[in-house]
CSV table of C-alpha atoms in Angstrom, one decimal:
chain,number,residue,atom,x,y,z
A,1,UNK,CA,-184.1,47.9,84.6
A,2,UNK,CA,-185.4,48.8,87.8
A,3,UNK,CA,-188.5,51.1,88.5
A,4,UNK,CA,-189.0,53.6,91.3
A,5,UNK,CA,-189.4,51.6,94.5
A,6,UNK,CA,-186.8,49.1,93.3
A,7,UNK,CA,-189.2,46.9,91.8
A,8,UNK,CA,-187.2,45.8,88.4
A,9,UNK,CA,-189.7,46.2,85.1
A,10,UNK,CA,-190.0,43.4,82.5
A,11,UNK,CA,-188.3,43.9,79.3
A,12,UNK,CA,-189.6,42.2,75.9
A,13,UNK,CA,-187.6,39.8,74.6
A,14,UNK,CA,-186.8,40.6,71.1
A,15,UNK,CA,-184.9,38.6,69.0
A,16,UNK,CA,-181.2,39.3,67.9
A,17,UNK,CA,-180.8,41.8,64.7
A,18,UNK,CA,-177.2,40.7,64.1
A,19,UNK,CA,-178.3,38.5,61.0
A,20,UNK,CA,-176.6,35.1,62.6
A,21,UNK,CA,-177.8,32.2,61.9
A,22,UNK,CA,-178.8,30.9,66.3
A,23,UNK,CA,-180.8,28.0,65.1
A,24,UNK,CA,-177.5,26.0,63.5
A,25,UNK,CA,-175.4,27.6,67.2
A,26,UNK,CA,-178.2,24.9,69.1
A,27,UNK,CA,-177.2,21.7,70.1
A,28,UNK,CA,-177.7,18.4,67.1
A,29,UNK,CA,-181.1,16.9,69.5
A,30,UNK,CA,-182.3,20.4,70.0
A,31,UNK,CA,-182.1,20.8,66.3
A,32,UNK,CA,-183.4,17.7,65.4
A,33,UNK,CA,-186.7,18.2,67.4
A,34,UNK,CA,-187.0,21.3,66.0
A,35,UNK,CA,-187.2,19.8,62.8
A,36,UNK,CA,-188.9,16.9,63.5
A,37,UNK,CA,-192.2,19.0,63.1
A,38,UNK,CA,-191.5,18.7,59.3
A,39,UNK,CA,-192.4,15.9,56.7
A,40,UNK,CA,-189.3,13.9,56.3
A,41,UNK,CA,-188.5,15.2,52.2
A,42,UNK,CA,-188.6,18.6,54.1
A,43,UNK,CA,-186.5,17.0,56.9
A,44,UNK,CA,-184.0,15.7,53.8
A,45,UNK,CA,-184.2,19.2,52.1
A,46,UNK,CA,-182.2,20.8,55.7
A,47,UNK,CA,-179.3,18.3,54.7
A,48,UNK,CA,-178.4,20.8,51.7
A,49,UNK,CA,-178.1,24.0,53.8
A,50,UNK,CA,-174.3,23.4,55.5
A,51,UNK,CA,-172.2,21.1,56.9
A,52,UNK,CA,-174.0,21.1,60.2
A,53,UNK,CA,-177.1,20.2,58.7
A,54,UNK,CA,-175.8,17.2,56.6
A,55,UNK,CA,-176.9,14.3,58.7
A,56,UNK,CA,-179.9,16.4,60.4
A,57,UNK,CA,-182.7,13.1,59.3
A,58,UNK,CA,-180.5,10.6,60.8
A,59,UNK,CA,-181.0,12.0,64.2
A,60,UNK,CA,-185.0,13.2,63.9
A,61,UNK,CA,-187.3,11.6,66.5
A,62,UNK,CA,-190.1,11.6,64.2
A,63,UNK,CA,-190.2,11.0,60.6
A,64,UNK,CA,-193.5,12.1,59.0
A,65,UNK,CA,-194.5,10.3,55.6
A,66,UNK,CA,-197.1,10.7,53.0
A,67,UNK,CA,-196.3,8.3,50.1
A,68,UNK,CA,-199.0,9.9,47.9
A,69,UNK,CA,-195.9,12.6,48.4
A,70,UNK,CA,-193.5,10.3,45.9
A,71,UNK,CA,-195.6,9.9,43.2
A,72,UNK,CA,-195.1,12.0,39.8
A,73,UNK,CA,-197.8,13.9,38.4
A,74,UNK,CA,-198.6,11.1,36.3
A,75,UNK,CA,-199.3,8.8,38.9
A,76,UNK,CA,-195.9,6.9,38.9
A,77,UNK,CA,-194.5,6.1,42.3
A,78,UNK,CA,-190.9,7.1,42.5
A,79,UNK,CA,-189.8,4.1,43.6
A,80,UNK,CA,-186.1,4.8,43.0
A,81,UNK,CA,-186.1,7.5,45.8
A,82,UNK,CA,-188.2,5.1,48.1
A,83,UNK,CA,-186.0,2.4,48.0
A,84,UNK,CA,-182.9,5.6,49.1
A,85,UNK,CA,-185.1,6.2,52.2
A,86,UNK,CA,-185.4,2.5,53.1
A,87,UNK,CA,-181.9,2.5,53.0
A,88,UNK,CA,-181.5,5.7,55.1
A,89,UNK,CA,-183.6,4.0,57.4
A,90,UNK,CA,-181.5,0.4,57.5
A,91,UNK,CA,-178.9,2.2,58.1
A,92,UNK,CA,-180.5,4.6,61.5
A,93,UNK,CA,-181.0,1.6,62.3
A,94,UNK,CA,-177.7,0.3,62.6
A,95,UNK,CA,-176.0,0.8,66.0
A,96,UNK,CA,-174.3,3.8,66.7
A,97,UNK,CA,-175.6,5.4,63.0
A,98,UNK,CA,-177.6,8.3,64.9
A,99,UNK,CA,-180.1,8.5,67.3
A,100,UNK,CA,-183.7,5.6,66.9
A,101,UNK,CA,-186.7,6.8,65.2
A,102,UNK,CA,-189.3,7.5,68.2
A,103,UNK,CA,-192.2,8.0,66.2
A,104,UNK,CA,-193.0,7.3,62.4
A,105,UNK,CA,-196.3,8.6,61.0
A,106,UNK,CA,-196.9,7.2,57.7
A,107,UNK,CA,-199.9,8.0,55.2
A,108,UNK,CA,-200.6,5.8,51.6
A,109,UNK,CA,-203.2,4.2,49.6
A,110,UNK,CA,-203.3,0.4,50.9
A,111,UNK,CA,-205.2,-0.1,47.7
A,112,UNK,CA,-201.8,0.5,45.9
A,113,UNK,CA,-199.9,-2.4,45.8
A,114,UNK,CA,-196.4,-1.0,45.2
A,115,UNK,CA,-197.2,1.6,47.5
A,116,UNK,CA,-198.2,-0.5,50.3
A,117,UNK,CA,-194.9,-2.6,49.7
A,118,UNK,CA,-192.9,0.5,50.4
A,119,UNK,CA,-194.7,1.5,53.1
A,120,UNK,CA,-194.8,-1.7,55.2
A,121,UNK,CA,-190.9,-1.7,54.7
A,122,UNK,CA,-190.5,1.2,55.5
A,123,UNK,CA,-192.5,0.4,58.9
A,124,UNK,CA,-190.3,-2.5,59.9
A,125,UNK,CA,-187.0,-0.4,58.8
A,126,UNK,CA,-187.7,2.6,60.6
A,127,UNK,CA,-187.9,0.3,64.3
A,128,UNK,CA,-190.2,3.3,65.6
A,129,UNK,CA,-191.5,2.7,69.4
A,130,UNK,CA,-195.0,4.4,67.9
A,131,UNK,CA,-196.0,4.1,64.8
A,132,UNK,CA,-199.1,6.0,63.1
A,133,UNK,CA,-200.5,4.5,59.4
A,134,UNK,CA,-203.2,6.5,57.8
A,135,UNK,CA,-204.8,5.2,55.3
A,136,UNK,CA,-205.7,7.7,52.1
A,137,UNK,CA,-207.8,7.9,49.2
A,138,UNK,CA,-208.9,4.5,49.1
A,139,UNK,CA,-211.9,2.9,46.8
A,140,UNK,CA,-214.3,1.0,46.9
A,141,UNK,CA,-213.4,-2.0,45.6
A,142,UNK,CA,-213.0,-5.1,47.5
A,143,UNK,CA,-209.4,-5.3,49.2
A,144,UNK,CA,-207.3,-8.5,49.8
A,145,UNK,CA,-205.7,-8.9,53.1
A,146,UNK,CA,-202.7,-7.0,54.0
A,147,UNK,CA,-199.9,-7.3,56.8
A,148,UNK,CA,-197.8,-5.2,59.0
A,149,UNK,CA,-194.3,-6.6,60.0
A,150,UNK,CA,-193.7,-4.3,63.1
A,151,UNK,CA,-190.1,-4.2,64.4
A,152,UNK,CA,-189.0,-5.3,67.8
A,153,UNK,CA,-189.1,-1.8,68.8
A,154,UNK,CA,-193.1,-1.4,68.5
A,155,UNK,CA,-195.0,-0.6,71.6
A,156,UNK,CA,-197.6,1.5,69.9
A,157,UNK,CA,-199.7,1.0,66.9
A,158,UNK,CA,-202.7,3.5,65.1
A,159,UNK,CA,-204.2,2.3,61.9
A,160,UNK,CA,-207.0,4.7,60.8
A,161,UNK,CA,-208.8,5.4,57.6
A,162,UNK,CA,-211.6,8.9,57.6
A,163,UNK,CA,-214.2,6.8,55.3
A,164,UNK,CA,-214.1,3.7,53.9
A,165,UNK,CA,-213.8,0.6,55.8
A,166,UNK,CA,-210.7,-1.8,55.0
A,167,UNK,CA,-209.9,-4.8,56.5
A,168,UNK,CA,-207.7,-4.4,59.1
A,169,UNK,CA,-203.9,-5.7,59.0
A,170,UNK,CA,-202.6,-8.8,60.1
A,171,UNK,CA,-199.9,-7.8,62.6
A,172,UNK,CA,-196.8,-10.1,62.1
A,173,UNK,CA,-193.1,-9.4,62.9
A,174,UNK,CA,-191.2,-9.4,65.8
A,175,UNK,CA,-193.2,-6.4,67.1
A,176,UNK,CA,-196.1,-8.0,67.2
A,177,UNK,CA,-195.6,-10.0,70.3
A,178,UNK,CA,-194.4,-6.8,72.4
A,179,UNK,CA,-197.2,-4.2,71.4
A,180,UNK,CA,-198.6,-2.8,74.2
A,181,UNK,CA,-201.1,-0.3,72.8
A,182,UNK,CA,-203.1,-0.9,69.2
A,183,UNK,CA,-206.1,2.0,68.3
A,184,UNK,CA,-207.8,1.1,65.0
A,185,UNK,CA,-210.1,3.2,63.6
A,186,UNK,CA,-212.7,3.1,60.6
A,187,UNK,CA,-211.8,-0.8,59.7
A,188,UNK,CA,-213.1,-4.0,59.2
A,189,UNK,CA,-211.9,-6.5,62.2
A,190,UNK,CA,-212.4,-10.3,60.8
A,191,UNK,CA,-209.5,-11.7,62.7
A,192,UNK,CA,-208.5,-11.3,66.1
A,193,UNK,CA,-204.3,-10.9,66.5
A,194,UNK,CA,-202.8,-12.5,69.3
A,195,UNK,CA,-200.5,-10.1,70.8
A,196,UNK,CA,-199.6,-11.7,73.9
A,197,UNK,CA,-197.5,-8.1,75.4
A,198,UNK,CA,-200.9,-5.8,74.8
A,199,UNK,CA,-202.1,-3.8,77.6
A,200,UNK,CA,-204.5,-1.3,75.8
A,201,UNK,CA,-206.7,-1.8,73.0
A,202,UNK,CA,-209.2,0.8,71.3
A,203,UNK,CA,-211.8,0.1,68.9
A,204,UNK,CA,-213.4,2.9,67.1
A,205,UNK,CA,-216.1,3.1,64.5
A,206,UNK,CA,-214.6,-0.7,63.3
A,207,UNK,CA,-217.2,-2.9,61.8
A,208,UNK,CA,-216.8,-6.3,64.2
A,209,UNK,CA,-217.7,-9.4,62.2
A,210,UNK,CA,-215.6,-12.2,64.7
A,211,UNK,CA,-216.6,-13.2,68.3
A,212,UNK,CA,-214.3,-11.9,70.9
A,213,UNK,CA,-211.9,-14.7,71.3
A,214,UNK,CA,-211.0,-16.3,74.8
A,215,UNK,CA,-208.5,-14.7,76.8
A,216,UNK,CA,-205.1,-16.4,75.5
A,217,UNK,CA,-205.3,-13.8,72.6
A,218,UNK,CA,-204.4,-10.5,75.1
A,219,UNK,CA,-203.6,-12.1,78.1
A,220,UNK,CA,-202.6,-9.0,79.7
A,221,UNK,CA,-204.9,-6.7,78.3
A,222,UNK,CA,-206.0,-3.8,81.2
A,223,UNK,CA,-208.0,-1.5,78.8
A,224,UNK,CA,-210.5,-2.1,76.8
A,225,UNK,CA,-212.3,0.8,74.5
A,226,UNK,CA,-215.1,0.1,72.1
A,227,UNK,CA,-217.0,3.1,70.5
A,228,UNK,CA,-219.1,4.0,67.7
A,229,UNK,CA,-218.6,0.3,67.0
A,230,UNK,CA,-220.9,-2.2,65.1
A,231,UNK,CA,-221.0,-5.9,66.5
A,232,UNK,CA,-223.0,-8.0,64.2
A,233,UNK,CA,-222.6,-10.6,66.8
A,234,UNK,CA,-225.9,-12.8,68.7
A,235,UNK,CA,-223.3,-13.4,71.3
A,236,UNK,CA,-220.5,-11.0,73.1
A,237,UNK,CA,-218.3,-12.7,75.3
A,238,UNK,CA,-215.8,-10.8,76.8
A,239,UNK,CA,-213.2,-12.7,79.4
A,240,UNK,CA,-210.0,-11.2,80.2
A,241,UNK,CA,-208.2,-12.5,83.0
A,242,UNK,CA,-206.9,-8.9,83.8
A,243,UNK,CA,-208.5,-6.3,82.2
A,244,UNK,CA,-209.3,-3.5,84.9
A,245,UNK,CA,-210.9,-0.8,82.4
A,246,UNK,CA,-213.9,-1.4,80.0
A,247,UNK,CA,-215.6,1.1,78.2
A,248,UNK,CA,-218.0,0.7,75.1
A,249,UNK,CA,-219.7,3.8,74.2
A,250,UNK,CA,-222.4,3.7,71.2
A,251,UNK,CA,-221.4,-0.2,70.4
A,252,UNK,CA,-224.6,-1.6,69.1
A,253,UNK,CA,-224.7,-5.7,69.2
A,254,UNK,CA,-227.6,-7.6,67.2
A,255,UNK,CA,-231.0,-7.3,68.5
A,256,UNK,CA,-231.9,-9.8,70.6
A,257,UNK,CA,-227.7,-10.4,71.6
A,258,UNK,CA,-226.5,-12.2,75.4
A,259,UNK,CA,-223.8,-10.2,76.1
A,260,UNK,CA,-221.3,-11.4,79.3
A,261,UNK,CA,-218.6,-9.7,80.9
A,262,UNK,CA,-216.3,-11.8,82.6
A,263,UNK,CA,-213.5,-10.2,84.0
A,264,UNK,CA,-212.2,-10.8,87.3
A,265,UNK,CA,-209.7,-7.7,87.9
A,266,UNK,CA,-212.2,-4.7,86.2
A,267,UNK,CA,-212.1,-2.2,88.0
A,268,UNK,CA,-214.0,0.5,85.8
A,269,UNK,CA,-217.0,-0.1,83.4
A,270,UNK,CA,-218.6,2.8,81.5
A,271,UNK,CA,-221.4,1.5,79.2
A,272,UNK,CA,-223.7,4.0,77.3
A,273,UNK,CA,-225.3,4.7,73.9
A,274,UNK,CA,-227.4,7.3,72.2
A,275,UNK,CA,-230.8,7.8,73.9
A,276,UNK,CA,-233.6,5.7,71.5
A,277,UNK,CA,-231.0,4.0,69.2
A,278,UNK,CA,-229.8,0.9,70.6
A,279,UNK,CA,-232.4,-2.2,70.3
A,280,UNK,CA,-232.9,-4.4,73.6
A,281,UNK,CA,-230.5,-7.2,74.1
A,282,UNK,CA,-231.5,-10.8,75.3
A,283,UNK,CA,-229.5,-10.4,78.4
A,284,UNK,CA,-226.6,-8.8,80.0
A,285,UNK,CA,-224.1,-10.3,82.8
A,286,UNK,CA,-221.8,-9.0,84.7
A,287,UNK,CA,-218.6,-10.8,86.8
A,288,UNK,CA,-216.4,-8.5,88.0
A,289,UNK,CA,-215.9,-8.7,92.1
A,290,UNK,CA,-213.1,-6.2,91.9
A,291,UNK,CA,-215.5,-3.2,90.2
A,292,UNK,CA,-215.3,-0.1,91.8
A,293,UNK,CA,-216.9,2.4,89.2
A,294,UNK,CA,-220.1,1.9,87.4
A,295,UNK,CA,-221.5,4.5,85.0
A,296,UNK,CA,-224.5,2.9,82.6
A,297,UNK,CA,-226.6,5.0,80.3
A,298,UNK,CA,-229.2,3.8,78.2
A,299,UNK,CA,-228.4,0.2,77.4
A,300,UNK,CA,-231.0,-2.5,78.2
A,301,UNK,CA,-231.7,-6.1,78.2
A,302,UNK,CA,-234.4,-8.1,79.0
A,303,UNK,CA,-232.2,-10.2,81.5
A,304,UNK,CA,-229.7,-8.4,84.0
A,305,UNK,CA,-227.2,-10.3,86.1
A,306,UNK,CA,-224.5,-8.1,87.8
A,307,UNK,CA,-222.3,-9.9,90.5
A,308,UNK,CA,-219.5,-7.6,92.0
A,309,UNK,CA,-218.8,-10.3,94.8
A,310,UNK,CA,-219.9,-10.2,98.5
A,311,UNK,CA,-219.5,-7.5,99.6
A,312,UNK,CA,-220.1,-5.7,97.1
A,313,UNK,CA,-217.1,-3.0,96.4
A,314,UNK,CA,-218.7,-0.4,93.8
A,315,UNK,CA,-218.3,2.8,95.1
A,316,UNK,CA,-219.1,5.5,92.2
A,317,UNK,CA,-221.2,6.1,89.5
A,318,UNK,CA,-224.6,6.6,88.2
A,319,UNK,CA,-227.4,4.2,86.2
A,320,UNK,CA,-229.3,6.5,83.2
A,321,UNK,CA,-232.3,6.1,81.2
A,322,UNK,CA,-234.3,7.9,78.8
A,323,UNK,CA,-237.5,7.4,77.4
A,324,UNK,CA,-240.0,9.2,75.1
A,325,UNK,CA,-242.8,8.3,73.1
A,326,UNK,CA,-241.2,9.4,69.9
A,327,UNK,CA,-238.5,6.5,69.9
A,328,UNK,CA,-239.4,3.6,67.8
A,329,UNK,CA,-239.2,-0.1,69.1
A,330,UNK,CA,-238.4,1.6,72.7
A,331,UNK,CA,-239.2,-0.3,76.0
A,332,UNK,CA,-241.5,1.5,78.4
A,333,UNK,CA,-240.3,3.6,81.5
A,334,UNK,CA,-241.7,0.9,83.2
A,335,UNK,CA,-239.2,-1.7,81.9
A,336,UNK,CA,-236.3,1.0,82.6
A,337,UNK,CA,-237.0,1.1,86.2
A,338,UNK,CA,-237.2,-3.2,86.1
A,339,UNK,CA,-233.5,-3.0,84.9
A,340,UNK,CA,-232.6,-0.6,86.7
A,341,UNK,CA,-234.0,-2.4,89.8
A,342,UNK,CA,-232.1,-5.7,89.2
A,343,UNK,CA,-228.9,-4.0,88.4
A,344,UNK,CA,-229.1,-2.2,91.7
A,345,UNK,CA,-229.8,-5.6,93.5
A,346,UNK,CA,-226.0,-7.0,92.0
A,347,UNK,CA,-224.5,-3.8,93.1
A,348,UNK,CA,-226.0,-3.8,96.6
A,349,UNK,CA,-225.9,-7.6,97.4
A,350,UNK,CA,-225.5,-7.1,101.2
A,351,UNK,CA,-229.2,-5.6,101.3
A,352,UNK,CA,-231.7,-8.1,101.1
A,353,UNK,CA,-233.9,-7.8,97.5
A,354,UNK,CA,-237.3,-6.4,99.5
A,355,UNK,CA,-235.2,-3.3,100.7
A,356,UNK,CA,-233.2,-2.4,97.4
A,357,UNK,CA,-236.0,-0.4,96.5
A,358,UNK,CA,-236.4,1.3,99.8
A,359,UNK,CA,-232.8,2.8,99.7
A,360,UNK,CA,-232.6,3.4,96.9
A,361,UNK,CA,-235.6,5.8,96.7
A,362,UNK,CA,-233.7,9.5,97.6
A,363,UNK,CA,-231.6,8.9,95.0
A,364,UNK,CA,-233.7,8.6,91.8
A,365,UNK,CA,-234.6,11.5,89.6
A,366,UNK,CA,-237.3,11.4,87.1
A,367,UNK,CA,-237.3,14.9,85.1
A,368,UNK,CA,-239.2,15.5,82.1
A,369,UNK,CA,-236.5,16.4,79.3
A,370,UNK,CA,-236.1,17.2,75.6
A,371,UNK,CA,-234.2,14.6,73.9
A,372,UNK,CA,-233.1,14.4,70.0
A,373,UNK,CA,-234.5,11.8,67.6
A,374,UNK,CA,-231.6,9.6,66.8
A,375,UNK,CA,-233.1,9.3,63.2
A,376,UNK,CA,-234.3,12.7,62.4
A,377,UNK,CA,-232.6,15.3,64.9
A,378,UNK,CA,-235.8,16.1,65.8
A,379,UNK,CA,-236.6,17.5,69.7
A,380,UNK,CA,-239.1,15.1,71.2
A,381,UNK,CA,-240.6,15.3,74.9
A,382,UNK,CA,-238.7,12.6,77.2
A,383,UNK,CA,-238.3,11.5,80.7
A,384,UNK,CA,-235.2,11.0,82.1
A,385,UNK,CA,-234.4,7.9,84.7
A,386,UNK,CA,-231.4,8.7,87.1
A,387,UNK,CA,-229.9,6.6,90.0
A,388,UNK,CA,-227.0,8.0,92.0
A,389,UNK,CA,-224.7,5.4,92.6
A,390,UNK,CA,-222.0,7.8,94.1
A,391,UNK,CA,-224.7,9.2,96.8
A,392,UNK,CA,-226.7,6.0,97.5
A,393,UNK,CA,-223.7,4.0,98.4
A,394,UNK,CA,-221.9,6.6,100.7
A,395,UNK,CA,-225.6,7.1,102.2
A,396,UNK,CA,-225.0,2.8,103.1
A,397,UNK,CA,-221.7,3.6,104.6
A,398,UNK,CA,-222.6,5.8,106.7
């Protein structure tokens, strides 16, 4: 409709009134991702409304599965009705049955042992490229090892739990060897998988109790993530021939722990905890002659050895440190700017040591701050440390 001056007027769009059913008219994969935003038994459910739906979960791109969902009100897992969706799922699997399973996000008590059947079945049946297992209402009591058998398909693997702390799987199956992406979350890691395809790995809130292996394990591992992680370890070694980004933020080692970074293709290293909360490490060393971003916040050691080759190629980021009198068993300011000095001297190895200081000097900030007691909550006066990387090294190339 057009408005004086010929410029046309928007019109609402307003759905038709004629009482037709538009949603069956779409096309089968427009449908089907429509629906895929349902749990699967809902997914099922559309197969009883006409002849168009009938075969709607064969062609779903994500199937959606809570096995708590299959259990009577009793308790008793339905197992019957399981073992029908593991055969729904053989047979998507089949060529030319309907279109893969993209994504299969799968929730059940691994403390069940029937349960846990079914659902790794159903893991390596499905053949999903990503597959997401939530683990639900599980006790207390001590668990025995458990497995995933992941189909050739697999390129992307989550394994959470919201509380308690289970071991993680072993990873088995042909999927195993062409993962490229594993997140866990909230587990216990006491055995390191060798999943020679892995490009990404992310470790969050996981209770560490094995060393980091040698290289062969993830040979072509390129990212690295470590947070809210707990590292029981006196010793970190970290070598990976080509990992490019490495990021541990609130990972806390043993007090007293030699941590070393050996990786000849990192690009990226972000490294930071809570202000006050981590202890001091023995030492911390640093190989990585291809870094180009540094950003480190509040982690010390006693011993610093940073070596981004000659010359040196960072060309971003920022060193942090904050101190107050309230934290307990913290070093002194004094010992902050020591690190902080020797760090600089790795970064900046075309400058000789006497003049590190010296240019460095326009680009430190001490500010008096408030920071938050990592035990109480409590505000506490503070001073905060700060050396930009970004500025300083442009200032050098200029």
């Amino acid at each position: 409709m057009a408005e004086p001056g010929g410029r046309r007027r928007r019109v609402a769009w307003v759905a038709p009134g004629d009482g037709a059913d538009h949603i069956t008219a779409l096309p089968l994969d427009l449908r089907a991702r429509i629906a895929a935003s349902l749990p699967f038994p809902q997914v099922a459910r559309l197969a009883t409304l006409s002849r168009p739906w009938r075969h709607i979960h064969r062609h779903v791109p994500v199937v959606e599965l809570d096995l708590d969902e299959w259990r009577s009100a009793a308790g008793v897992l339905n197992e019957d009705a399981l073992a029908g969706l593991e055969v729904a799922l053989a047979r998507r699997g089949q060529a030319g049955s309907g279109s893969k399973v993209d994504t299969l996000r799968i929730t059940f008590r691994v403390d069940n042992h029937r349960m846990r059947l079914h659902a790794g079945l159903i893991v390596a049946l499905a053949g999903a490229r990503r597959t997401r297992v939530a683990i639900a209402g599980l006790s207390h009591s001590p668990l025995d090892a458990w497995s995933l058998d992941l189909s050739p398909a697999a390129r992307y693997l989550v394994v959470s739990l919201e509380h308690y702390q289970p071991p993680a799987p072993t990873l088995a199956g042909p999927g195993a060897a062409a993962l490229q992406t594993l997140c866990l979350h909230n587990v216990v890691l006491n055995e390191w998988p060798r999943l020679p395809s892995l490009r990404s790995l992310t470790l969050g809130s996981v209770n560490l109790e094995v060393p980091f292996p040698a290289g062969a394990w993830c040979p072509k591992l390129e990212d690295l993530y470590i947070f809210s992680t707990i590292m029981e370890l006196s010793r970190v070694d970290i070598r990976l021939p080509l990992l490019k980004r490495l990021e541990m933020e609130d990972a806390y080692f043993s007090p007293g722990a030699a941590i070393t970074v050996d990786a000849p293709e990192l690009e990226e290293l972000d490294v930071g905890c809570e202000a006050g909360a981590a202890p001091a490490y023995r030492s911390f060393t640093l190989l990585a002659p291809r870094l180009r971003c540094l950003a480190w916040s509040e982690l010390f050691a006693e011993r610093v050895s940073v070596d981004v080759g000659r010359p040196g190629g960072v060309a971003s980021g920022r060193i942090r440190f904050t101190w107050s009198p309230g934290f307990e068993e913290c070093p002194e300011m004094k010992d902050f700017r020591g690190h902080k000095m020797r760090m600089l001297q790795g970064i900046l190895p075309d400058l000789p040591p006497e003049c590190v200081a010296d240019a460095a000097r326009a680009y430190l900030s001490l500010v008096k701050c408030t920071v938050e007691d990592p035990d109480t909550g409590k505000p506490l006066p503070g001073e905060k440390l700060t050396c930009d990387l970004s500025s300083l090294i442009t200032s050098l190339k200029a």
